XYZ file of C-alpha atoms in Angstrom:
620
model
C -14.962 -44.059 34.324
C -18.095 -43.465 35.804
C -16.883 -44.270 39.124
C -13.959 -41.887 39.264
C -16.832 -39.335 37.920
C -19.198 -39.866 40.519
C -15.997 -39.761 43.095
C -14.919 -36.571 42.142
C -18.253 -34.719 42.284
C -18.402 -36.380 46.005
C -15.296 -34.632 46.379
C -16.044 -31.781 45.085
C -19.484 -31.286 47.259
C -17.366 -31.991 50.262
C -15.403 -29.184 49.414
C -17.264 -26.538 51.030
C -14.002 -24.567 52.358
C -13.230 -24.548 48.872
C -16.142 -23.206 47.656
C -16.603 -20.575 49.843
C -12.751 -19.451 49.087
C -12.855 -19.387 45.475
C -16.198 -17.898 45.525
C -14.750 -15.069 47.406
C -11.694 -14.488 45.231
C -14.014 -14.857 41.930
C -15.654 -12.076 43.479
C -12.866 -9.878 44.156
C -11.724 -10.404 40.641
C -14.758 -9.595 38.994
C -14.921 -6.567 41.378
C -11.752 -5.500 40.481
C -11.877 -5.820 36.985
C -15.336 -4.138 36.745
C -14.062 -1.622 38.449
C -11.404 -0.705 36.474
C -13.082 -0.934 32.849
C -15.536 1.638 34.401
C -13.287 3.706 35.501
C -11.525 3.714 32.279
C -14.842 4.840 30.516
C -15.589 7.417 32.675
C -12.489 9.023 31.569
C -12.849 8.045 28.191
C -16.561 9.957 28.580
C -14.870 13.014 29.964
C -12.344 13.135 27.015
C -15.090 12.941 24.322
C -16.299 15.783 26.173
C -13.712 17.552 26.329
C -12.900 17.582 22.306
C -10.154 15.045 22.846
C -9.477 12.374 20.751
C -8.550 8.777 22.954
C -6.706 6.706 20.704
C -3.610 6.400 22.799
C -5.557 5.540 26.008
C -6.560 2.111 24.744
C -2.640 0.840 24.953
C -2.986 2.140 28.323
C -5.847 0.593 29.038
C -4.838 -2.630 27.367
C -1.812 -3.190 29.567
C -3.346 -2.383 32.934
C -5.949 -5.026 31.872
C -3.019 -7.440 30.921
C -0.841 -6.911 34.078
C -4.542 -7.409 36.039
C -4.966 -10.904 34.082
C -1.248 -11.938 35.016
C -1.953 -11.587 38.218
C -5.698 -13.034 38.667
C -4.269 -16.096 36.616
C -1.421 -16.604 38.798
C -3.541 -16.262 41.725
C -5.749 -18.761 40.041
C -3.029 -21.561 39.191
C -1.619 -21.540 42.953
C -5.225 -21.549 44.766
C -6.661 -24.784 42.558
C -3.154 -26.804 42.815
C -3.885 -25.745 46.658
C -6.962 -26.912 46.398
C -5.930 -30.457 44.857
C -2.943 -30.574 46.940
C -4.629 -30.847 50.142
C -5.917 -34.351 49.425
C -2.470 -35.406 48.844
C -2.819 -37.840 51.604
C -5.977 -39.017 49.962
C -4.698 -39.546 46.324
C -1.686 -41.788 47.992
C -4.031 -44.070 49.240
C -5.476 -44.413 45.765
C -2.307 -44.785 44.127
C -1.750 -47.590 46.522
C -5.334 -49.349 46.057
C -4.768 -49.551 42.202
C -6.275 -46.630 40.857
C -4.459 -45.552 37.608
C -2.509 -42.360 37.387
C -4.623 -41.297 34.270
C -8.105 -41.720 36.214
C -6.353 -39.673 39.199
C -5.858 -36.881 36.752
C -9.360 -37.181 34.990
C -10.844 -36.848 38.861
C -8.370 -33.641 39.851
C -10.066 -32.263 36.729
C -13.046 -32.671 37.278
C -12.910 -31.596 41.178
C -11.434 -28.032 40.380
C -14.054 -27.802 37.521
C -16.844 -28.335 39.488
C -15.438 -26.270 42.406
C -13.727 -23.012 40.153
C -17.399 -23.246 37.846
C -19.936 -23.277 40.684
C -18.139 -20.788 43.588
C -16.292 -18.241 40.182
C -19.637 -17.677 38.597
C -21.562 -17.039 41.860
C -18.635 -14.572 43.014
C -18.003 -13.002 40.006
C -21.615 -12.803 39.217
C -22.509 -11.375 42.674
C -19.623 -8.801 42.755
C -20.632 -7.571 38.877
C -24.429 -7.151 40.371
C -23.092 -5.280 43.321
C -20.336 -2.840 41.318
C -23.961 -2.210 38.593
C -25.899 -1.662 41.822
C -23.440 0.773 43.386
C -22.392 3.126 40.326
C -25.983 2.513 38.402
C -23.866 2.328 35.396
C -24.931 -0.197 32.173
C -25.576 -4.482 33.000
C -22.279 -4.717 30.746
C -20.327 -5.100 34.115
C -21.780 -7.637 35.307
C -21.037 -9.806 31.954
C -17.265 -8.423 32.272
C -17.569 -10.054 35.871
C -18.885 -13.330 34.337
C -15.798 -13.009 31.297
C -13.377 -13.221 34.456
C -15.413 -16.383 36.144
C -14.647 -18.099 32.472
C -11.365 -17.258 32.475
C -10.668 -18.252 36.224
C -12.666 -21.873 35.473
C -10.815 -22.213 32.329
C -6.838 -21.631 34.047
C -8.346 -24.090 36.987
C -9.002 -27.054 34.757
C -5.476 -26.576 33.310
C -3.687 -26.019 36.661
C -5.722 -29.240 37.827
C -4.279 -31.428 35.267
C -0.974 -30.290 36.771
C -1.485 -31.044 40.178
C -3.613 -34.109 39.495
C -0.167 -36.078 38.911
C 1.561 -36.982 42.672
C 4.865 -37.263 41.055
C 5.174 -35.334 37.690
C 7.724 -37.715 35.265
C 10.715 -36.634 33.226
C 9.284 -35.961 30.571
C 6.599 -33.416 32.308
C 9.155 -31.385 33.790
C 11.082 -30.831 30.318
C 7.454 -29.543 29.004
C 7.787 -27.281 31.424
C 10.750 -26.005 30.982
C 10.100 -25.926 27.220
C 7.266 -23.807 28.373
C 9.499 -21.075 30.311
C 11.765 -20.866 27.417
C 9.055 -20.152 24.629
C 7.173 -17.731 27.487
C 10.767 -16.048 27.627
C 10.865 -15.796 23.497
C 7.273 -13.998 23.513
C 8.035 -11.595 26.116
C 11.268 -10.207 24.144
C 9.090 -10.305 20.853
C 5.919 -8.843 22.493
C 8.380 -6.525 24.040
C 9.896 -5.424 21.022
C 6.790 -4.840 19.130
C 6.083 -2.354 21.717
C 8.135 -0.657 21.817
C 8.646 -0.503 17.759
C 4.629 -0.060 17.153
C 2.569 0.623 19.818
C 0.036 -1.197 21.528
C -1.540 -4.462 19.270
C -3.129 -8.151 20.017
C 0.766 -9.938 21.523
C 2.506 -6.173 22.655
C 0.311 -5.311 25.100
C 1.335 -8.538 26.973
C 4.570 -7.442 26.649
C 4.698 -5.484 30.451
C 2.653 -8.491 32.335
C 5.480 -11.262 30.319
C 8.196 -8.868 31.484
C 7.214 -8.806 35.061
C 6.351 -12.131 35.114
C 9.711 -12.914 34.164
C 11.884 -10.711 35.856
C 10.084 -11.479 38.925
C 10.059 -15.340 38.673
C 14.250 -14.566 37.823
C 14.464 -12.235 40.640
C 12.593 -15.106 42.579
C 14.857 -18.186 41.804
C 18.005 -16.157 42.062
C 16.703 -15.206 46.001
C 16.131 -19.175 46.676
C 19.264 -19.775 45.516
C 20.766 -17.447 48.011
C 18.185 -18.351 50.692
C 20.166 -21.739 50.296
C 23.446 -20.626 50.849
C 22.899 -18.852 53.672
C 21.118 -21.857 54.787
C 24.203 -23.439 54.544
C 26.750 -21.150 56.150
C 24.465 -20.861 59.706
C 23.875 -25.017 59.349
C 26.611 -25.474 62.568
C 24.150 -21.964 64.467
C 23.204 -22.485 67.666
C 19.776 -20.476 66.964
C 16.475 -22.450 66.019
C 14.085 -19.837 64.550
C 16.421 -18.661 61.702
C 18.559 -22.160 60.673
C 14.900 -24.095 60.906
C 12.964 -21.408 58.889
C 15.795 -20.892 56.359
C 16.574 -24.735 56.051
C 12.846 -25.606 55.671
C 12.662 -22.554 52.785
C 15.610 -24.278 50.785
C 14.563 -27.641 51.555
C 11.135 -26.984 50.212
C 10.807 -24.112 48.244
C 7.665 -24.846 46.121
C 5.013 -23.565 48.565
C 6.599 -20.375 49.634
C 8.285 -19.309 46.286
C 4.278 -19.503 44.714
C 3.684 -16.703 47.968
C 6.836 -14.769 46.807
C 5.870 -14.649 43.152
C 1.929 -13.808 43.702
C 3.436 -10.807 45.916
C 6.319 -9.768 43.306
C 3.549 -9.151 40.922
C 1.548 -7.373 43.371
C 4.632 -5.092 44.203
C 5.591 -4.874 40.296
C 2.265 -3.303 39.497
C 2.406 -1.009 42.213
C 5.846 0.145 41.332
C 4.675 0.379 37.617
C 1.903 2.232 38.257
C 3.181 4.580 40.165
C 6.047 5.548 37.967
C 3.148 6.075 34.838
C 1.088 8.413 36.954
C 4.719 10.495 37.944
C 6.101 10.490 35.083
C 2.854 11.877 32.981
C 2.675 14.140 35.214
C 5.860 15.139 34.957
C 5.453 16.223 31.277
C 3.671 19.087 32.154
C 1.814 20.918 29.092
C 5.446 19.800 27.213
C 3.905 17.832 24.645
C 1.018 20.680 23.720
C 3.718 23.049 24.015
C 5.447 20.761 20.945
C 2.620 20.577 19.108
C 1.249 24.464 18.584
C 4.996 26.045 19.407
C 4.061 28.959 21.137
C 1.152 31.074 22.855
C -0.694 30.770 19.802
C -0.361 29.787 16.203
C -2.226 31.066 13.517
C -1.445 28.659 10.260
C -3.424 28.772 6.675
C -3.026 32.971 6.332
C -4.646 33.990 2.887
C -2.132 35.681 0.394
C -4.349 38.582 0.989
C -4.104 39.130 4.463
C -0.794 40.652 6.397
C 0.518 38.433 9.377
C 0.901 41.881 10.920
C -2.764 42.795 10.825
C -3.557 39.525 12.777
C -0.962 40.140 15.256
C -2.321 43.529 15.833
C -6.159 41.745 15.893
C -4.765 39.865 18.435
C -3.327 42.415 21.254
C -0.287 40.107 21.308
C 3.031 41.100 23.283
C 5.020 39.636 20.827
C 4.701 38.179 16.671
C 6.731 35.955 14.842
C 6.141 35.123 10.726
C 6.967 32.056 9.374
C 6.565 29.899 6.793
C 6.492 25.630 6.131
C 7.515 24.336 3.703
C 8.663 20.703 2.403
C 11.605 19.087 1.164
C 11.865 15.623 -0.575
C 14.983 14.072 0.710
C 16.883 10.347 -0.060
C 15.405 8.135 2.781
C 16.161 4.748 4.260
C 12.533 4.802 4.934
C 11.554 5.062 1.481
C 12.746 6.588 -1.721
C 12.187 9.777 -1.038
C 10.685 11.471 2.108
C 8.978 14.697 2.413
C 10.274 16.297 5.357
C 9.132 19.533 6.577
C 11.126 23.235 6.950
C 10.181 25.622 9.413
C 11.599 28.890 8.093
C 11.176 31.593 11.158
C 12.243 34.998 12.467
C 15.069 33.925 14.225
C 15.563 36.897 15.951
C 12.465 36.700 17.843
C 12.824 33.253 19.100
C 13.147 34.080 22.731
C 10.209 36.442 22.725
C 7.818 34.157 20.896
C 8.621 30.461 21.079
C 8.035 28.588 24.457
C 10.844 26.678 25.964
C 10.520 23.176 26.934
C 13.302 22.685 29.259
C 15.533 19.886 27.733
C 13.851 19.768 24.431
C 13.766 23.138 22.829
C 16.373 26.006 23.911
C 15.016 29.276 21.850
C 17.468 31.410 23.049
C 20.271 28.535 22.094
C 18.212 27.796 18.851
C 18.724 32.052 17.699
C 22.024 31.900 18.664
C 22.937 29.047 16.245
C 20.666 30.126 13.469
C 22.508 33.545 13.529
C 25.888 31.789 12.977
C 27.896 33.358 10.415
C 28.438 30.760 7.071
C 29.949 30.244 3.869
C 28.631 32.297 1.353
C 25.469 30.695 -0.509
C 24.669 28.474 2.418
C 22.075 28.678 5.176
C 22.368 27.751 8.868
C 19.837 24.874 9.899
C 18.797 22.833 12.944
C 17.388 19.470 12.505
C 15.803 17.028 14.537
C 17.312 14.163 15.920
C 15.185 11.396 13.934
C 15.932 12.728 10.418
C 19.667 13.020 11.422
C 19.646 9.214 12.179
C 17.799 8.723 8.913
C 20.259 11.020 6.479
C 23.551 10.332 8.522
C 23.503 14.049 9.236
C 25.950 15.736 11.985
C 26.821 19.222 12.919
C 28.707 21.161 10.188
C 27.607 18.588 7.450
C 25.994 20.527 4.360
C 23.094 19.490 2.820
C 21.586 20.545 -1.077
C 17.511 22.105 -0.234
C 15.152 21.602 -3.095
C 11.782 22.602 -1.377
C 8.142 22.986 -2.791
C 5.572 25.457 -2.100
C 7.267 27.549 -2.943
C 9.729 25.727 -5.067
C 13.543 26.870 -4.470
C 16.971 25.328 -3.724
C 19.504 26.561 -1.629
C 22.328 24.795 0.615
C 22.301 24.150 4.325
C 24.747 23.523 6.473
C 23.963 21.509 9.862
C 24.637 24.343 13.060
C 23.140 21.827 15.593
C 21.219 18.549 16.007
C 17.979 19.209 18.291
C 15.933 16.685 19.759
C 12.781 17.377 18.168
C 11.008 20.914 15.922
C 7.750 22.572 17.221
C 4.720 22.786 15.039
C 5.786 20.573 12.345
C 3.957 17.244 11.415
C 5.478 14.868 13.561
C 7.790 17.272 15.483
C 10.796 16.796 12.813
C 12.327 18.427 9.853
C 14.545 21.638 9.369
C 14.398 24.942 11.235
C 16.271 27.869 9.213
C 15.984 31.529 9.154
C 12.933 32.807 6.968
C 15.144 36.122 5.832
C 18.533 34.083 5.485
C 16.576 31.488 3.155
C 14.947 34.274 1.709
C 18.337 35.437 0.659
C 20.342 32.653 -0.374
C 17.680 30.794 -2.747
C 16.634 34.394 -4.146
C 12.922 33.723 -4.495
C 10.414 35.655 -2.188
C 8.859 33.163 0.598
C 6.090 34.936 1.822
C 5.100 34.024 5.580
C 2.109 32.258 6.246
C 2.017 31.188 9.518
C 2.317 33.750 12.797
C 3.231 32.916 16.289
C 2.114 34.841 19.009
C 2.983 35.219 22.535
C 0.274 36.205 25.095
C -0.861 36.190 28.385
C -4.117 35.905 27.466
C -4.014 33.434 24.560
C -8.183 32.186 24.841
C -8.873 35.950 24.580
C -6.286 36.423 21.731
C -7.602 33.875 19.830
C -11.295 34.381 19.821
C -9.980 38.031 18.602
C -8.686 36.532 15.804
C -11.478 34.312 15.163
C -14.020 36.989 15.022
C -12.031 39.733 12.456
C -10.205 36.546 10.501
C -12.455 33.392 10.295
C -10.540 32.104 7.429
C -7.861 31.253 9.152
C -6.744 28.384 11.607
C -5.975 28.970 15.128
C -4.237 26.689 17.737
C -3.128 26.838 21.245
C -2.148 24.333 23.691
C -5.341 22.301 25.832
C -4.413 21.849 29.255
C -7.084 19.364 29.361
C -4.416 16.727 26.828
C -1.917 16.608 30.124
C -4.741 16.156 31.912
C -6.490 13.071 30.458
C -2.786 11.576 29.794
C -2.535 11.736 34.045
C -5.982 10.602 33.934
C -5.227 7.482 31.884
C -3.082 6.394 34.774
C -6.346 5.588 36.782
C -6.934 2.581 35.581
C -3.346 1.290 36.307
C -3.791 2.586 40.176
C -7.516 0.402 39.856
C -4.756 -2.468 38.431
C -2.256 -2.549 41.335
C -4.986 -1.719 44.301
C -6.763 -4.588 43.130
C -3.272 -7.062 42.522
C -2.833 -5.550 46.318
C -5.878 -7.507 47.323
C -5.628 -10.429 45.465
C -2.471 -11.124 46.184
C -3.530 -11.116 50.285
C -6.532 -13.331 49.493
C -3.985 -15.867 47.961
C -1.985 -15.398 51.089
C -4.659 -15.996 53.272
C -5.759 -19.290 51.029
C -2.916 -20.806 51.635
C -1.427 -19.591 55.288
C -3.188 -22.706 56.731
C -0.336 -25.824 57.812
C -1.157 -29.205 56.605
C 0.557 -31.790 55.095
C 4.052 -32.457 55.400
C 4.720 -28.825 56.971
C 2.000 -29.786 59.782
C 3.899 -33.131 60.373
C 7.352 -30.938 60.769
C 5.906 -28.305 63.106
C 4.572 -31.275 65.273
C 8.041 -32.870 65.138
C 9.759 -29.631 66.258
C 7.288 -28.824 68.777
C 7.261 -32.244 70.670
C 11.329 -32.528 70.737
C 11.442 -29.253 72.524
C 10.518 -26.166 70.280
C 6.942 -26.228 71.714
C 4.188 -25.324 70.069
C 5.062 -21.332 70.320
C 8.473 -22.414 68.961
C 7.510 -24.108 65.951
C 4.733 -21.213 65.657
C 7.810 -18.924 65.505
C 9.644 -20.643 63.105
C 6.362 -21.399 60.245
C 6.221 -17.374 60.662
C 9.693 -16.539 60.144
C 9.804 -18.847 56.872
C 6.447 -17.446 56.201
C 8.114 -13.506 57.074
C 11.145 -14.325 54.270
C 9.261 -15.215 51.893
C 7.279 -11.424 51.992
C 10.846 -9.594 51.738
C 11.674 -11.874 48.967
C 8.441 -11.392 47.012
C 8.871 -7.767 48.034
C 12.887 -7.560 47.010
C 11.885 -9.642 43.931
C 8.911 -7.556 43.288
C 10.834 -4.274 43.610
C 13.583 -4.956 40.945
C 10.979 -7.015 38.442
C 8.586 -3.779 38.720
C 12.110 -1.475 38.297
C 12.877 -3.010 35.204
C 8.936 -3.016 33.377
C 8.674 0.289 34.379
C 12.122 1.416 32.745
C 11.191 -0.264 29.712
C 7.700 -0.178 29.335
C 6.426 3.322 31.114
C 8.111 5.799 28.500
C 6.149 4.247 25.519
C 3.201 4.475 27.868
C 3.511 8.078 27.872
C 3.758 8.680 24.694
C 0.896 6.905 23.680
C -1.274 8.702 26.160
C 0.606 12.048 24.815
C -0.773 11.333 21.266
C 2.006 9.689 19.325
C 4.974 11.631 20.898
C 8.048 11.556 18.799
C 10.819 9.120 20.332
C 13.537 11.800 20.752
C 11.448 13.855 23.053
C 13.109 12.793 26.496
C 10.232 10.850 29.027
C 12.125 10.385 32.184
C 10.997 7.704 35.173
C 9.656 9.288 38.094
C 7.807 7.851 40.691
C 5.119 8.872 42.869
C 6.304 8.001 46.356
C 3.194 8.625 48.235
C 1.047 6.018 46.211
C 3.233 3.864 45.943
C 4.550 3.734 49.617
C 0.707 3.258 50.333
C 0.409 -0.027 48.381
C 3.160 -1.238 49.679
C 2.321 -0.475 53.131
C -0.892 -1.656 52.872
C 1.085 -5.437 51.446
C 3.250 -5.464 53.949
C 1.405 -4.688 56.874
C -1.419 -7.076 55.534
C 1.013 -9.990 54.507
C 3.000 -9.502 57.748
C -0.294 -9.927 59.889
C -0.880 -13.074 57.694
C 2.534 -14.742 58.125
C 2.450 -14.269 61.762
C -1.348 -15.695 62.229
C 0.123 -19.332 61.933
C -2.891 -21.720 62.149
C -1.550 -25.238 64.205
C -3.079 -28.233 64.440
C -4.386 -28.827 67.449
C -3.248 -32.713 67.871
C 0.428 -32.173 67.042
C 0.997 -35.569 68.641
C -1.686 -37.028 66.143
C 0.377 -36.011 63.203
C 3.433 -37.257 64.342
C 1.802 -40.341 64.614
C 0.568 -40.886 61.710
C 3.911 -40.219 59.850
C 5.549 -42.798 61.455
């Protein structure tokens, strides 16, 4: 035992290529995730400032760091079995002098632990103390750096216990495929908790375990069709393309680890450019939701006449209203208390500010003014209490509200996808004179929306003649901060960018049995540019796959995962209120240019032996 100990830290200090390459992509992992978590708390520090409350941008946060870790882990699986494959050669010999497959696994272990621990904390380590230097911002960072050094040692022992074995048995590869099928369970159940709760410990995985998956899927499914074109152009003529695509379907291993480590890449970029587009996109929609209009003033005394604070206010237009709250059969619970918005329907369109696609005043006062049975009371209601009461246009529905307390019947003129100024953006909207009428008890407004075009100067009129009451109007600085969240996603794919051309240049060198091949093909008449040609056209299909792969896997996270995203930046945005996918075309054409131009350098800087003849050689 000792022996095989004292081997593999001879191995290990002979490994000074090694080293130097997994100090470097320690570093720029630490970097990257420093750099992120400070740029998330810079914008969390500029939302404190700004009044806002940030309990939405941890999910955010949370998943950016997730898909990061998916893709430094992957990085880190591929670069130590690299590191334990090259002494394939070596561990053959071993085999064949009587060394035990067990110790040969104890050594691989201990070789990638002594390499990942010594050149991961010195990089990561070294980059944290650079990123503190640079930004002067608090010695945390450079213990974040060190968090990613433990993580990248700790995934390098595993993935050396792997690659320790020359010929994994039966039994391994069943483990593994036990291991895909329970990774495939947790990504629907992490997947499904997000989208059903929000952000906790498993769903945040839940868009790095969908990527991962779709883009290993996407992956497989391209081999598979790599090999039947290798197939059909078997009888070709042509060298470059029947060697490059019979060598990819021969072998896939080596090149389908490049395609997956630049799916992910891809994925993220594609993901985080749809986020940033599609908050965007929302515009001051979801503040609009929340206050209604210009303004709303809510808690007016008894003794104080909406109209006096409309007139305070210099607005162009006033609305009254009043809230009150109905306690309705449930499937959530017994009963629920769901909110009515009685309003002056008539002056809808002046007052109430149209979100296009979610709230249609002019369509809302023309179904509100419907004419109906005698007794009964037009109403819109939102889409999620529908669902919950089984309710559909023309259905009528008994009203037995509090504060004040009346009853009256509704019937259902329309089914809207969410109700402005109400807790949680649901309930009723009727007319406040029609109610008035057909419960016969007096419901006294108190609550007046306003429509101005100055509504920070109408406001701080109000406040100064009526400081009693409570007035709110949209922040532009919310649709701000929920754009702003997306930094730390753009921090997220830049830096899977990077890492994913560090892996490719760890393992564009040619050794091994693909070193033997290109010295077989260049000494029966390829030549050494042919063969060249060939390693970088297998290398060159491999990109678009990872890219093609990367694409669709991205496509579908983003579809699934980027809506919820939204709305937890927007504060807890009601599901009905539409998020659509957008993508931002100019960042995201960037990454990708910046991947392919970078990995297309790589796969065409094909490193050769220089003893071809050597190699061949020593095969036979």
């Amino acid at each position: 035992m000792s022996g095989v100990i004292r081997f593999a830290f001879r191995r290990a200090a002979s490994a000074r290529a090694s080293l130097v390459a997994m100090a470097v992509f320690a570093g720029l992992s630490g970097t990257v995730v420093a750099a992120a978590t400070t740029v998330d708390a810079a914008r969390v520090d500029r939302a404190t400032a700004d009044g806002l409350t940030t309990g939405g941008s941890g999910g955010v946060a949370a998943v950016a760091v997730g898909l990061l870790a998916l893709s430094i882990a992957l990085a880190v699986v591929l670069s130590t079995v690299e590191v334990t494959r090259s002494r394939a050669g070596e561990t053959r010999l071993l085999l064949a002098r009587g060394m035990a497959p067990r110790w040969l696994v104890t050594m691989a272990v201990v070789e990638t632990a002594v390499v990942t621990t010594v050149s991961s904390v010195a990089g990561a380590l070294g980059a944290g103390l650079l990123v503190w230097a640079l930004t002067t911002t608090v010695p945390q960072i450079a213990l974040t750096a060190t968090g990613v050094a433990m993580i990248i040692v700790g995934t390098s022992v595993s993935a050396g216990v792997l690659a320790g074995r020359e010929n994994p048995p039966t039994r391994a590869v069943a483990v593994a495929i036990a291991v895909i099928v329970v990774i495939a369970i947790i990504t629907g159940v992490a997947t499904w908790r997000l989208l059903t709760f929000g952000v906790d410990p498993l769903s945040f995985l839940a868009p790095s375990l969908l990527l991962l998956v779709v883009a290993a899927a996407s992956t497989v499914l391209a081999l598979s069709v790599l090999r039947m074109l290798s197939r059909a152009v078997a009888r070709k003529r042509g060298l470059i393309v029947v060697t490059a695509l019979r060598r990819l379907s021969r072998r896939p291993g080596r090149s389908a680890a490049s395609m997956v480590a630049v799916a992910i890449a891809v994925g993220m970029s594609v993901v985080a450019a749809a986020y940033i587009s599609s908050a965007d996109g929302l515009g001051d929609g979801p503040e609009s939701l929340r206050v209604g209009s210009d303004l709303r003033v809510v808690t007016i005394p008894v003794d104080v006449a909406p109209s006096a604070i409309a007139d305070a206010a210099r607005a162009e237009a006033a609305m009254e209203g009043r809230q009150l709250v109905a306690s309705m059969p449930s499937t959530r619970s017994d009963r629920d208390r769901v909110p009515i918005l009685a309003l002056e329907s008539d002056k809808l369109s002046q007052v109430m500010t149209e979100i296009p696609g979610v709230v249609d005043p002019g369509d809302w006062f023309e179904r509100l003014s419907r004419p109906a049975d005698a007794g009964r009371v037009p109403a819109l209601v939102s889409q999620d209490v529908a669902d919950d009461l089984g309710l559909v246009e023309g259905d009528s529905l008994a009203l037995d509200a509090s504060s004040p307390t009346l009853t009256a019947d509704m019937v259902i003129a329309g089914v809207v996808p969410v109700i402005p100024g109400t807790p949680g953006s649901r309930g009723f909207v009727v007319d406040l004179a029609r109610l008035t009428v057909v419960s016969g008890e007096s419901v006294e407004p108190n609550q007046l929306w306003l429509a101005s075009d100055d509504p920070s100067a109408s406001a701080a009129l109000i406040e100064r003649d009526y400081p009693q009451v409570v007035v709110l109007t949209p922040d532009p600085a919310v649709a701000a901060d929920r754009v702003g969240q997306g930094s730390v996603l753009q921090v997220s794919a830049i830096g899977s960018v990077l890492i994913a051309l560090t892996l490719l240049v760890l393992r564009g060198g040619v050794s091994g049995t693909d070193a033997r091949e290109a010295a077989l093909l260049a000494i029966v008449g390829a030549g050494r540019r042919g063969a060249t040609t060939v390693v970088a056209a297998q290398n060159t299909t491999a990109l678009v796959v990872g890219f093609v792969a990367g694409i669709i896997g991205g496509a579908v996270t983003a579809v699934v995962t980027v809506p919820a995203a939204v709305r937890w930046a927007s504060g807890n945005l009601p599901a009905a209120y539409p998020v659509g996918i957008q993508v931002d075309g100019p960042t995201l054409l960037a990454l990708l240019a910046v991947l392919l131009v970078g990995g297309l350098a790589i796969a065409w800087w094909v490193r050769l032996p220089r003893a071809l003849a050597r190699l061949v050689r020593e095969d036979e």
